[in-house]
Amino acid sequence: MSDQGYANELRSEQDYVDGLYARLDAERARVKGRYSETLTVRGNATVMVERDAEARALAKESARLGVADNGLCFGRLDRETGEHTYIGRIGIYDESNEFEPLLQDWRAPASQAFYTATAASPEQMRRRRQFHTRGRQVMDFTDEVFGRPGDGERGDAALLAAVDAPRGEGMRDIVATIQAEQDRIIRLDHPGTLVIEGGPGTGKTVVALHRVAYLLYTQREQMERNGVLVVGPNTAFLRHIGRVLPSLGETNVVFTTTADLLPGLHAAGEDEPEPARLKGSLQILDVLKAAVADRQRVPEQPVTIELPDVTVRVGADVADWARSEARESGLPHNLARATFVEVLTWALTERAIARIGEGWLTRADREAWENMRADLRAELAEHDGFTALLDELWPTLTPESVLAELLSSPDRLRAAGADDALWRADGEAWTVSDVPLLDELIDLLGRDTSVEDAAAERERKAQAAYAEEVLDLLVNRADHMDDEDHLFATDMLYGEDLAERFLERDTRELAERAAADRDWTYRHIVVDEAQELSAMEWRVLMRRCPSHSFTVVGDLAQRRSAAGATSWAEMLDTYVPGRWLYRSLTVNYRTPAEIMAVAAAVLADFAPDVTPPESVRACGVQPWGRQLSPAEMPAAIEEFVRDEAGREGTSIVIGPPGMPGAVPASETKGLEFDAVLVVEPEHILADGPRGAAELYVALTRATQRLGVLHEGPLPPALSGLYTSK
């Protein structure tokens, strides 16, 4: 194509994109106007509730349209028939035609060839054109002409431009540069669990997020009803990926870590490998059940309860009977307490009646027997000594109290059949490994909601009474209201109906409601760095997604947790046997070949059976190493930070835990930076297999430049580093 021809084509494409933006602006104005109407509507309660739901839907649509303002259209697909389709972030239609889009949503079936067509398999396509945009401006475009190599064909120019670009504050979507192997995974039609494994830089996280966007597009109604949960390794990682789905117009998503799976609780600590392994194993379930059963006791010596007319004794026999009945009820501990109390009360009452009525009551005196029985039950219920005994034999428990007392008491650990390695002095210093145990205990203990239910009923009645007063006032003032504002009692029905309508309204967005509700169940869950999750953590997540619809993302070679997965089958066959698929990503889009060669040597040392991903590019900059004295180390780190501050992009210093000015490798999982400085790699390696995995992670965070500072000799695996003085 000549320069003039290119200029004419660029101008034509800009004109079309301008038209798309004009249509987008018109639709945004329409939605905004309709939204304003819903906020000013005046009418009866039913209309107000309906309009509130409409306003929420319009606000969501406005947000969807808003994210498309930048880079709305990023390409064009030309068919062999001469027809062409423009591909973009969202679908845009002409007002007069709801079936032929002006712009095809990237997730639509008609867009798939834009990502999958190749010279060898063009899928009846003649050309793929990719735009480079800035805001609303089309800066330039590249063409890939299928079947005619060299005729303007530039292949992966758009991809290479994207991976070479400086990194910003957060992960970017790849909607314009999705590769064929990625697209096949994104669009995979599988209702169960999908495992996406790939080495560093293969894009597995961003592929998983685009898969969520695709599922929300193709299964909108089902997915939006319950939302999506994304689980990541740490909050820094979640911040890093947090803008991807909103940039694709999807917001019904909750982001969390395994440390924050229980609303209101954050676990900051991390166990040593052995306690973490024990807590992560499913065998801990027996320990928890035994710990709860240990709190269901019988008195060692008979306990005397003195009532006004008789003295009763609670011995091991009657308490054991009540305990057996409560356990056989199948109810959780706190709910089974009612059975324990009922059986024990009945047994004591019957014994007392027999003693009191002996000699003067006959079987015919049924009314006297019933009155005496009722009196005795009331006396027992109000007896402080009996209440205290019930609390001792079958106490109401909380998950926190059970676990804290278990972990801090060698006696309780032994009684529950647990390993002494679980003991710690401060039982309430919650670690990440404690979260699934606390979650399990919620189900083992159950929640007695009778007090909360009674309070809610009182509030409901109070609201109903208030609503009745409001209705009476409005009806009495009807003569003073114009026709538009006239409100009749028939519009409201009854005050109780009105109160219930407004009590039931929850104005929070779905993601906010889901994050605050431990019992919320999601339609789909994404688990990143999934190789780190223990069997108990998987149990928690499976409980939160009954359909077991998961996208599982990980790399077994990067596992550092002693409780993590050594194989995907080991973890998943327990929950979804025969319902999970495995897909792998093999191309490294992040790490240049020069850096990957260094990281691959480390990988070969601790995971020789794992093939490192193949880098899609080289950067021309060799990674370097420098040996320094302890006194020289701080100045060298400062020099790196200072130099990188003057460059475009991001940088980080990674070192062993506790090193001043450095971040542990575990906190950088899933992140990427233009430049990385790894300090004291030999100290990172000193942590055994976990240390080797962490060094591998540290070395594969860089997209452009990698440096290594060390005091002692370099580990043999890093001998290939260029030595800098």
XYZ file of C-alpha atoms in Angstrom:
725
model
C 0.000 0.000 0.000
C 1.380 3.436 -0.939
C 1.787 6.195 1.599
C -1.133 8.069 0.065
C -3.256 4.962 0.058
C -2.437 4.348 3.688
C -3.336 7.953 4.583
C -6.688 7.646 2.795
C -7.445 4.367 4.549
C -6.530 5.831 7.941
C -8.817 8.814 7.336
C -11.659 6.486 6.320
C -11.221 4.348 9.432
C -11.195 7.462 11.615
C -14.470 8.612 10.039
C -16.090 5.267 10.838
C -14.792 5.289 14.402
C -16.053 8.866 14.824
C -19.487 7.603 13.831
C -19.278 4.848 16.430
C -18.429 7.354 19.118
C -21.324 9.567 18.038
C -23.676 6.608 18.434
C -22.078 5.752 21.789
C -22.555 9.337 23.028
C -26.200 9.328 21.939
C -26.859 6.079 23.790
C -25.097 7.357 26.900
C -27.219 10.522 26.829
C -30.388 8.433 26.503
C -29.450 6.229 29.432
C -28.459 9.237 31.537
C -31.771 10.952 30.814
C -33.769 7.864 31.648
C -31.780 7.438 34.859
C -32.575 11.019 35.890
C -36.279 10.323 35.344
C -36.199 7.355 37.702
C -34.713 9.513 40.453
C -37.491 12.141 40.224
C -40.487 9.838 39.864
C -43.229 10.260 42.462
C -45.869 7.660 43.050
C -46.931 4.800 45.260
C -44.590 2.389 46.997
C -44.817 -0.293 44.321
C -43.814 2.137 41.574
C -40.961 3.479 43.698
C -39.546 0.005 44.239
C -39.850 -0.809 40.527
C -38.180 2.451 39.567
C -35.391 1.795 42.059
C -34.631 -1.501 40.296
C -34.736 0.270 36.929
C -32.361 2.952 38.186
C -29.872 0.323 39.272
C -30.046 -1.361 35.856
C -29.567 1.971 34.091
C -26.617 2.865 36.315
C -25.004 -0.444 35.378
C -25.653 0.181 31.675
C -24.167 3.655 32.000
C -21.030 2.183 33.535
C -20.803 -0.374 30.712
C -20.998 2.354 28.112
C -18.524 4.481 30.010
C -15.670 1.981 29.949
C -15.834 1.879 26.159
C -14.894 5.535 25.792
C -11.191 4.725 25.409
C -10.229 2.282 22.658
C -13.813 1.549 21.691
C -12.906 -0.042 18.344
C -9.617 -1.863 17.921
C -9.900 -3.761 14.668
C -11.621 -4.875 11.519
C -12.123 -8.312 10.021
C -12.508 -8.631 6.243
C -14.172 -11.691 4.779
C -13.413 -13.300 1.442
C -16.884 -12.190 0.304
C -15.850 -8.554 0.646
C -17.898 -7.919 3.799
C -16.141 -6.591 6.857
C -16.885 -6.405 10.566
C -15.544 -3.922 13.075
C -14.549 -5.430 16.436
C -14.646 -3.551 19.742
C -15.089 -3.593 23.493
C -18.884 -3.573 23.337
C -21.559 -4.048 20.712
C -23.056 -0.915 19.158
C -26.198 -0.940 17.059
C -27.899 1.611 14.891
C -31.223 2.791 16.326
C -33.018 1.566 13.221
C -31.410 -1.884 13.162
C -31.124 -4.070 16.233
C -29.704 -7.055 14.357
C -26.751 -5.769 12.324
C -24.227 -4.182 14.674
C -22.142 -1.199 13.713
C -19.542 -2.616 16.092
C -19.302 -6.264 17.095
C -18.635 -7.107 20.728
C -15.320 -8.967 21.003
C -17.095 -11.823 22.800
C -19.685 -12.419 20.065
C -19.277 -15.583 17.935
C -18.827 -13.418 14.839
C -15.690 -11.909 16.414
C -13.874 -15.153 17.089
C -12.068 -15.302 13.768
C -10.425 -11.962 14.599
C -8.397 -13.879 17.194
C -8.088 -17.327 15.673
C -7.694 -16.901 11.914
C -4.195 -17.681 10.615
C -2.480 -17.853 7.239
C -2.731 -21.654 7.405
C -6.364 -21.560 8.543
C -7.939 -18.250 7.483
C -11.501 -19.309 8.390
C -12.857 -17.661 5.205
C -11.234 -14.391 6.206
C -9.129 -12.286 3.865
C -7.561 -9.745 6.195
C -7.254 -8.790 9.871
C -6.720 -5.093 10.523
C -5.633 -3.955 14.006
C -5.927 -0.339 15.120
C -3.538 1.496 17.385
C -5.680 4.056 19.211
C -5.168 6.824 21.724
C -8.407 7.923 23.302
C -10.828 8.401 20.388
C -8.088 8.820 17.820
C -6.970 6.055 15.444
C -3.208 6.626 15.337
C -2.369 3.920 12.792
C -3.221 0.392 11.774
C -1.495 -2.832 10.743
C -2.818 -5.397 8.299
C -2.380 -9.139 8.217
C -3.411 -10.435 4.811
C -4.142 -14.165 4.926
C -2.753 -16.362 2.193
C -0.430 -13.769 0.667
C 2.769 -13.554 2.737
C 4.655 -10.310 2.332
C 1.678 -8.381 0.958
C 1.474 -5.859 3.763
C 1.472 -8.637 6.328
C 2.901 -7.608 9.683
C 1.712 -10.488 11.859
C 2.236 -9.892 15.563
C 3.101 -6.183 15.383
C 0.210 -5.198 17.657
C 1.064 -7.931 20.156
C 4.759 -6.997 20.300
C 3.904 -3.331 20.710
C 1.693 -4.223 23.672
C 4.194 -6.475 25.445
C 7.051 -4.021 24.888
C 5.104 -1.053 26.269
C 6.095 0.202 29.760
C 4.016 -1.226 32.573
C 1.625 1.018 34.451
C -0.123 0.743 37.795
C -2.170 -2.356 37.198
C -2.832 -5.114 34.701
C -4.290 -4.085 31.348
C -6.897 -6.003 29.421
C -5.703 -7.791 26.277
C -8.977 -7.571 24.412
C -7.242 -6.163 21.315
C -4.382 -8.695 21.244
C -5.847 -11.998 22.425
C -3.885 -14.831 20.834
C -5.405 -17.944 19.288
C -4.426 -20.346 22.098
C -5.780 -17.848 24.628
C -9.026 -17.318 22.725
C -9.738 -21.040 22.602
C -9.554 -21.153 26.394
C -11.569 -17.962 26.891
C -14.460 -19.307 24.793
C -14.287 -22.892 26.010
C -17.775 -24.277 26.579
C -17.332 -26.278 29.763
C -19.798 -26.021 32.676
C -17.502 -27.496 35.321
C -13.970 -26.750 36.431
C -11.298 -25.601 34.001
C -7.608 -25.655 34.946
C -5.354 -23.209 33.102
C -1.700 -23.919 33.781
C 1.141 -21.869 32.433
C 4.585 -20.693 33.395
C 5.430 -17.084 34.258
C 4.263 -14.487 31.782
C 1.972 -16.772 29.780
C -1.031 -14.570 30.486
C -3.010 -17.173 32.422
C -4.453 -14.607 34.851
C -5.631 -12.186 32.207
C -7.007 -15.087 30.157
C -9.025 -16.212 33.177
C -10.420 -12.699 33.651
C -11.376 -12.423 29.992
C -13.028 -15.828 30.318
C -15.145 -14.390 33.141
C -16.104 -11.456 30.901
C -17.013 -13.938 28.157
C -19.158 -16.033 30.523
C -20.907 -12.897 31.782
C -21.676 -12.057 28.154
C -22.926 -15.492 27.098
C -24.666 -16.422 30.371
C -25.681 -12.973 31.570
C -28.847 -13.864 33.431
C -27.438 -16.839 35.347
C -24.079 -15.219 36.097
C -25.410 -11.855 37.255
C -27.875 -13.366 39.675
C -25.126 -14.710 41.923
C -21.994 -12.983 40.665
C -18.403 -14.107 40.395
C -15.703 -14.517 43.030
C -12.029 -13.964 42.166
C -9.538 -15.323 44.699
C -5.940 -14.125 44.564
C -2.782 -14.658 46.635
C -2.568 -11.193 48.251
C -4.137 -7.744 48.208
C -1.355 -6.275 46.037
C -2.182 -8.832 43.355
C -5.900 -8.044 43.584
C -5.189 -4.342 43.193
C -3.025 -5.188 40.184
C -5.774 -7.109 38.379
C -8.719 -5.134 39.740
C -9.230 -2.859 36.729
C -9.387 -5.563 34.050
C -13.020 -6.625 34.446
C -14.364 -3.091 35.021
C -12.498 -2.027 31.865
C -14.536 -4.698 30.068
C -17.774 -3.405 31.576
C -18.217 -6.126 34.218
C -18.718 -5.203 37.881
C -20.633 -8.044 39.574
C -17.379 -9.489 40.828
C -15.954 -9.889 44.335
C -12.165 -9.876 44.736
C -10.689 -11.480 47.837
C -7.817 -13.507 49.241
C -8.120 -16.750 51.171
C -7.195 -14.712 54.266
C -10.390 -12.659 53.841
C -12.913 -15.348 52.930
C -14.762 -14.864 56.209
C -16.506 -11.459 56.363
C -15.228 -9.365 59.247
C -12.067 -11.404 59.790
C -8.615 -10.821 58.317
C -5.838 -13.327 58.937
C -2.447 -11.671 58.641
C -0.090 -14.396 59.827
C 1.411 -17.381 58.066
C 2.128 -20.714 59.714
C 5.393 -22.575 59.516
C 5.365 -25.372 56.905
C 4.412 -28.257 59.219
C 1.429 -26.596 60.979
C 0.299 -25.260 57.598
C 0.439 -28.760 56.134
C -1.525 -30.242 59.027
C -4.196 -27.556 58.958
C -4.523 -27.808 55.188
C -5.107 -31.551 55.164
C -8.647 -32.949 55.209
C -7.626 -35.017 58.239
C -8.058 -31.840 60.293
C -11.816 -32.330 59.893
C -11.696 -35.206 62.377
C -9.753 -33.008 64.791
C -12.346 -30.229 64.587
C -15.239 -32.639 65.088
C -13.462 -34.164 68.068
C -12.737 -30.694 69.503
C -16.445 -29.863 69.378
C -17.449 -33.249 70.805
C -14.976 -32.681 73.644
C -17.096 -29.714 74.746
C -20.211 -31.927 75.067
C -19.649 -33.304 78.534
C -21.228 -35.234 81.394
C -20.580 -34.418 85.083
C -17.805 -36.377 86.756
C -19.791 -36.276 90.006
C -23.588 -35.932 90.412
C -24.743 -32.311 90.634
C -27.558 -31.398 93.039
C -30.275 -28.919 91.957
C -32.496 -27.753 94.827
C -35.999 -26.752 93.743
C -38.723 -25.386 96.089
C -40.421 -28.759 96.602
C -37.793 -31.286 95.638
C -34.086 -31.822 95.090
C -32.961 -33.415 91.822
C -29.580 -34.861 90.940
C -27.933 -34.677 87.548
C -25.728 -37.717 87.205
C -23.560 -39.065 84.391
C -26.299 -41.509 83.341
C -29.039 -38.991 82.586
C -26.590 -36.440 81.116
C -25.084 -39.099 78.837
C -28.570 -40.034 77.626
C -29.354 -36.385 76.847
C -25.996 -36.030 75.090
C -26.619 -39.094 72.940
C -30.048 -37.830 71.912
C -28.630 -34.422 71.015
C -25.807 -35.924 68.943
C -28.183 -38.278 67.141
C -30.378 -35.337 66.128
C -27.811 -34.585 63.418
C -28.012 -30.873 64.166
C -24.940 -28.643 64.551
C -23.686 -28.264 68.103
C -25.370 -24.979 69.038
C -28.705 -26.007 67.528
C -28.520 -29.462 69.130
C -28.257 -27.770 72.540
C -32.056 -27.372 72.498
C -32.415 -31.173 72.241
C -29.895 -31.686 75.056
C -31.768 -29.218 77.297
C -35.153 -30.675 76.416
C -34.155 -34.291 77.128
C -32.339 -33.438 80.353
C -35.203 -31.249 81.568
C -37.748 -33.950 80.764
C -35.782 -36.640 82.584
C -35.292 -34.520 85.712
C -38.938 -33.393 85.681
C -40.291 -36.940 85.422
C -38.088 -38.129 88.265
C -39.112 -35.183 90.436
C -42.819 -35.668 89.726
C -42.601 -39.318 90.689
C -41.077 -38.392 94.031
C -43.426 -35.481 94.780
C -46.609 -37.294 93.790
C -45.752 -40.579 95.396
C -48.579 -41.714 97.709
C -51.123 -38.991 97.002
C -51.494 -38.653 93.218
C -53.075 -41.346 91.082
C -52.890 -41.863 87.352
C -56.359 -40.393 87.046
C -55.190 -36.973 88.278
C -53.907 -35.945 84.846
C -54.489 -32.222 85.283
C -52.526 -32.203 88.530
C -49.689 -34.096 86.898
C -49.544 -31.672 83.985
C -49.616 -28.614 86.231
C -46.863 -30.052 88.399
C -44.820 -30.893 85.318
C -45.190 -27.346 83.965
C -44.217 -25.848 87.314
C -41.119 -28.007 87.581
C -40.011 -27.150 84.050
C -40.407 -23.451 84.802
C -38.459 -23.805 88.033
C -35.611 -25.580 86.256
C -35.527 -22.994 83.462
C -35.221 -20.172 86.014
C -32.721 -21.939 88.253
C -29.290 -20.294 88.033
C -27.518 -23.463 89.089
C -29.218 -25.523 86.376
C -28.464 -22.859 83.739
C -24.814 -22.824 84.778
C -24.694 -26.621 84.578
C -26.157 -26.583 81.072
C -23.502 -24.074 80.005
C -20.832 -26.353 81.401
C -22.145 -29.579 79.887
C -23.289 -28.221 76.518
C -22.029 -24.643 76.098
C -22.979 -22.311 73.269
C -19.752 -22.015 71.293
C -18.239 -19.723 68.683
C -15.777 -20.851 66.004
C -13.172 -18.438 67.363
C -13.422 -19.712 70.931
C -13.241 -23.387 69.920
C -10.210 -22.953 67.673
C -8.346 -20.569 69.973
C -8.738 -22.880 72.978
C -7.825 -25.909 70.887
C -4.611 -24.444 69.465
C -3.420 -22.948 72.741
C -4.092 -26.010 74.925
C -1.927 -29.155 74.706
C -4.618 -31.017 76.650
C -7.372 -30.111 74.203
C -5.132 -30.960 71.238
C -4.459 -34.400 72.678
C -8.150 -34.927 73.468
C -8.986 -34.133 69.847
C -6.294 -36.461 68.517
C -4.268 -33.608 67.016
C -0.534 -33.314 66.409
C 1.409 -31.326 69.011
C 2.902 -29.270 66.160
C -0.379 -27.358 66.012
C 0.155 -25.821 69.443
C 0.878 -22.111 69.704
C 0.904 -19.787 72.683
C -1.554 -17.255 71.268
C -4.494 -19.184 69.908
C -6.256 -16.065 68.579
C -3.359 -14.836 66.414
C -5.148 -15.997 63.286
C -3.125 -17.248 60.337
C -4.241 -17.785 56.750
C -4.380 -21.534 57.434
C -6.886 -20.929 60.254
C -9.520 -19.380 57.991
C -10.856 -22.641 56.479
C -10.890 -24.172 59.976
C -13.004 -21.314 61.293
C -15.257 -21.612 58.262
C -15.701 -25.324 58.898
C -16.515 -24.679 62.541
C -19.339 -22.348 61.529
C -21.100 -25.347 60.003
C -20.138 -27.728 62.791
C -21.471 -25.358 65.439
C -24.392 -23.777 63.628
C -25.886 -20.466 64.544
C -28.792 -20.022 66.949
C -30.598 -17.049 65.413
C -33.570 -16.993 67.790
C -32.443 -13.765 69.484
C -31.776 -12.033 66.146
C -35.086 -13.311 64.736
C -37.001 -11.966 67.734
C -35.305 -8.587 67.390
C -36.096 -8.497 63.671
C -39.745 -9.275 64.357
C -39.927 -6.442 66.890
C -38.394 -4.078 64.331
C -40.844 -5.226 61.678
C -43.825 -4.547 63.931
C -42.465 -1.134 64.890
C -42.014 -0.220 61.209
C -45.532 -1.401 60.431
C -46.980 0.740 63.217
C -45.033 3.754 61.962
C -46.235 3.134 58.393
C -49.858 3.033 59.601
C -49.383 6.450 61.207
C -47.903 7.820 57.979
C -50.846 6.485 55.945
C -53.371 8.035 58.305
C -51.570 11.376 58.074
C -51.432 11.267 54.259
C -55.132 10.413 53.938
C -56.111 13.176 56.367
C -54.080 15.688 54.306
C -55.502 14.553 50.945
C -57.505 17.781 50.548
C -54.274 19.791 50.655
C -52.481 17.851 47.912
C -52.680 18.447 44.174
C -53.640 15.635 41.806
C -50.066 14.760 40.897
C -49.068 14.276 44.505
C -52.318 12.683 45.638
C -51.596 9.502 47.584
C -54.397 7.166 48.553
C -54.441 4.440 51.162
C -55.424 2.029 48.405
C -52.094 2.741 46.745
C -50.299 1.533 49.841
C -52.656 -1.272 50.873
C -51.781 -1.704 54.555
C -49.110 -0.132 56.696
C -47.538 -3.547 57.258
C -47.249 -4.088 53.502
C -45.600 -0.715 53.082
C -43.145 -1.385 55.893
C -42.185 -4.770 54.471
C -41.570 -3.309 51.017
C -39.062 -0.861 52.362
C -37.500 -3.237 54.857
C -36.783 -5.703 52.037
C -34.984 -3.164 49.872
C -31.228 -3.536 49.884
C -29.593 -0.757 47.913
C -26.120 -2.284 47.976
C -24.598 -3.560 44.753
C -24.412 -7.332 44.313
C -20.659 -7.460 44.903
C -21.018 -5.587 48.193
C -23.823 -7.825 49.417
C -21.970 -10.991 48.415
C -18.715 -9.936 50.094
C -20.537 -9.340 53.386
C -22.415 -12.655 53.410
C -20.552 -15.802 54.404
C -23.389 -17.964 53.100
C -23.502 -16.336 49.661
C -23.072 -18.807 46.812
C -21.456 -17.708 43.548
C -22.184 -18.772 40.008
C -18.496 -18.950 39.112
C -15.179 -18.708 40.958
C -11.741 -17.853 39.611
C -8.819 -19.110 41.707
C -5.437 -17.628 40.875
C -2.125 -19.045 42.108
C -4.256 -22.106 42.781
C -1.252 -24.352 43.372
C -0.925 -22.690 46.812
C -4.366 -23.665 48.073
C -4.721 -26.448 50.602
C -7.383 -29.138 50.494
C -9.230 -27.302 53.273
C -9.197 -24.044 51.316
C -10.629 -25.886 48.327
C -13.359 -27.203 50.606
C -14.286 -23.634 51.565
C -14.474 -22.527 47.933
C -16.461 -25.560 46.799
C -18.991 -24.719 49.522
C -19.352 -21.223 48.039
C -20.039 -22.509 44.515
C -22.433 -25.493 44.605
C -22.340 -25.833 40.812
C -18.533 -26.256 41.016
C -18.047 -23.877 38.097
C -14.415 -22.789 38.445
C -11.599 -21.320 36.415
C -8.437 -22.515 38.146
C -5.194 -20.724 37.312
C -1.765 -21.821 38.443
C 1.698 -23.203 37.889
C 2.711 -26.231 39.958
C 6.369 -25.291 39.504
C 5.787 -22.091 41.493
C 4.221 -23.807 44.514
C 5.677 -22.632 47.823
C 3.016 -23.799 50.305
C 3.603 -27.069 52.130
C -0.160 -27.632 51.974
C -0.491 -26.766 48.284
C -1.130 -28.982 45.295
C 1.455 -31.390 43.953
C -0.970 -32.346 41.160
C -4.305 -30.962 40.013
C -5.926 -34.381 40.203
C -4.912 -34.685 43.849
C -6.922 -31.587 44.702
C -9.839 -31.696 42.286
C -10.773 -35.363 41.998
C -12.151 -35.214 45.537
C -14.756 -32.625 44.538
C -15.256 -32.782 40.756
C -14.194 -36.259 39.588
C -14.492 -36.389 35.828
C -15.751 -32.807 35.638
C -12.537 -30.871 35.227
C -10.545 -30.082 32.113
C -6.886 -29.146 31.775
C -5.486 -26.591 29.355
C -1.975 -25.166 29.197
C -0.423 -21.943 27.933
C 3.078 -22.289 26.558
C 4.109 -18.843 25.283
C 5.695 -16.299 27.615
C 4.497 -12.803 26.729
C 6.079 -11.058 29.716
C 9.625 -12.286 30.235
C 12.160 -11.642 27.468
C 14.303 -14.559 26.316
C 17.455 -13.178 27.968
C 15.846 -13.186 31.427
C 13.942 -16.417 30.901
C 17.190 -18.245 30.183
C 18.425 -17.355 33.699
C 15.126 -18.322 35.334
C 14.987 -21.597 33.376
C 18.300 -22.678 34.914
C 16.794 -22.250 38.394
C 13.675 -24.145 37.311
C 15.791 -27.018 36.010
C 17.409 -27.386 39.424
C 14.236 -27.854 41.486
C 11.700 -29.002 38.856
C 13.651 -30.748 36.091
C 10.507 -32.291 34.580
C 8.878 -28.912 33.927
C 9.406 -27.253 30.545
C 9.773 -23.475 30.831
C 7.507 -21.356 28.613
C 8.962 -20.034 25.375
C 9.430 -16.263 25.305
C 7.762 -14.470 22.437
C 10.485 -11.817 22.238
C 13.983 -10.744 23.175
C 14.715 -7.325 24.632
C 18.433 -7.016 23.824
C 19.376 -6.313 27.456
C 21.351 -8.944 29.341
C 20.485 -9.584 33.012
C 23.457 -8.786 35.270
C 24.854 -9.723 38.654
C 27.118 -7.809 41.031
C 28.920 -9.035 44.162
C 29.158 -6.478 46.960
C 30.257 -6.225 50.557
C 27.569 -5.775 53.236
C 28.559 -2.105 53.552
C 28.076 -1.499 49.816
C 24.686 -3.195 49.529
C 22.367 -0.348 50.763
C 23.940 2.214 48.425
C 23.599 -0.145 45.441
C 19.916 -0.683 46.178
C 19.375 3.073 46.451
C 21.172 3.583 43.157
C 18.833 1.116 41.402
C 15.742 2.783 42.869
C 16.995 6.232 41.895
C 17.899 5.229 38.340
C 14.571 3.498 37.727
C 12.606 6.446 39.120
C 13.882 8.441 36.164
C 12.628 5.880 33.638
C 9.153 5.278 32.313
C 7.484 2.220 33.797
C 7.623 0.351 37.105
C 10.344 -1.301 39.186
C 10.757 -3.290 42.386
C 13.431 -4.680 44.721
C 12.872 -8.324 45.753
C 14.781 -9.994 48.561
C 14.525 -12.515 51.387
C 11.839 -11.881 54.042
C 12.789 -9.135 56.461
C 15.366 -7.419 54.238
C 15.075 -3.605 54.510
C 13.964 -1.943 51.293
C 13.001 -5.217 49.630
C 9.742 -7.053 49.061
C 9.531 -10.832 49.606
C 8.988 -12.808 46.413
C 5.751 -14.243 47.815
C 4.193 -10.767 47.690
C 5.011 -10.298 43.997
C 3.247 -13.392 42.649
C 1.256 -12.563 39.566
C 2.757 -9.057 39.315
C 5.045 -7.664 36.639
C 7.502 -4.760 36.507
C 9.679 -3.198 33.839
C 12.761 -3.589 36.035
C 13.521 -5.974 38.907
C 16.460 -6.064 41.310
C 16.862 -9.373 43.160
C 18.941 -9.079 46.327
C 20.707 -11.994 48.046
C 19.330 -14.872 45.934
C 21.347 -17.352 47.988
C 19.359 -16.367 51.092
C 16.088 -16.836 49.226
C 17.228 -20.303 48.124
C 18.128 -21.227 51.705
C 14.442 -21.902 52.421
C 14.602 -25.271 50.634
C 12.123 -26.191 47.868
C 9.930 -23.266 48.858
C 12.903 -20.915 48.478
C 13.736 -22.259 45.016
C 10.150 -21.617 43.878
C 10.304 -18.096 45.302
C 13.571 -17.326 43.503
C 11.999 -18.543 40.265
C 9.083 -16.183 40.882
C 11.449 -13.271 41.638
C 13.468 -13.784 38.461
C 10.391 -13.874 36.211
C 8.712 -10.617 37.264
C 10.747 -8.386 34.902
C 9.546 -7.380 31.445
C 12.724 -5.496 30.408
C 15.605 -5.378 32.907
C 16.879 -7.720 35.636
C 19.735 -7.192 38.068
C 21.042 -9.325 40.957
C 23.028 -8.147 43.979
C 24.759 -10.698 46.202
C 27.299 -10.793 49.020
C 28.430 -14.396 48.834
C 29.030 -16.562 45.779
C 26.144 -16.856 43.360
C 24.173 -20.104 43.415
C 25.340 -22.361 40.549
C 22.010 -21.968 38.768
C 22.719 -18.246 38.341
C 26.214 -18.663 36.950
C 25.025 -17.495 33.549
C 24.462 -13.925 34.748
C 26.580 -11.215 33.180
C 28.928 -9.980 35.925
C 28.844 -6.215 36.436
C 31.473 -4.296 38.374
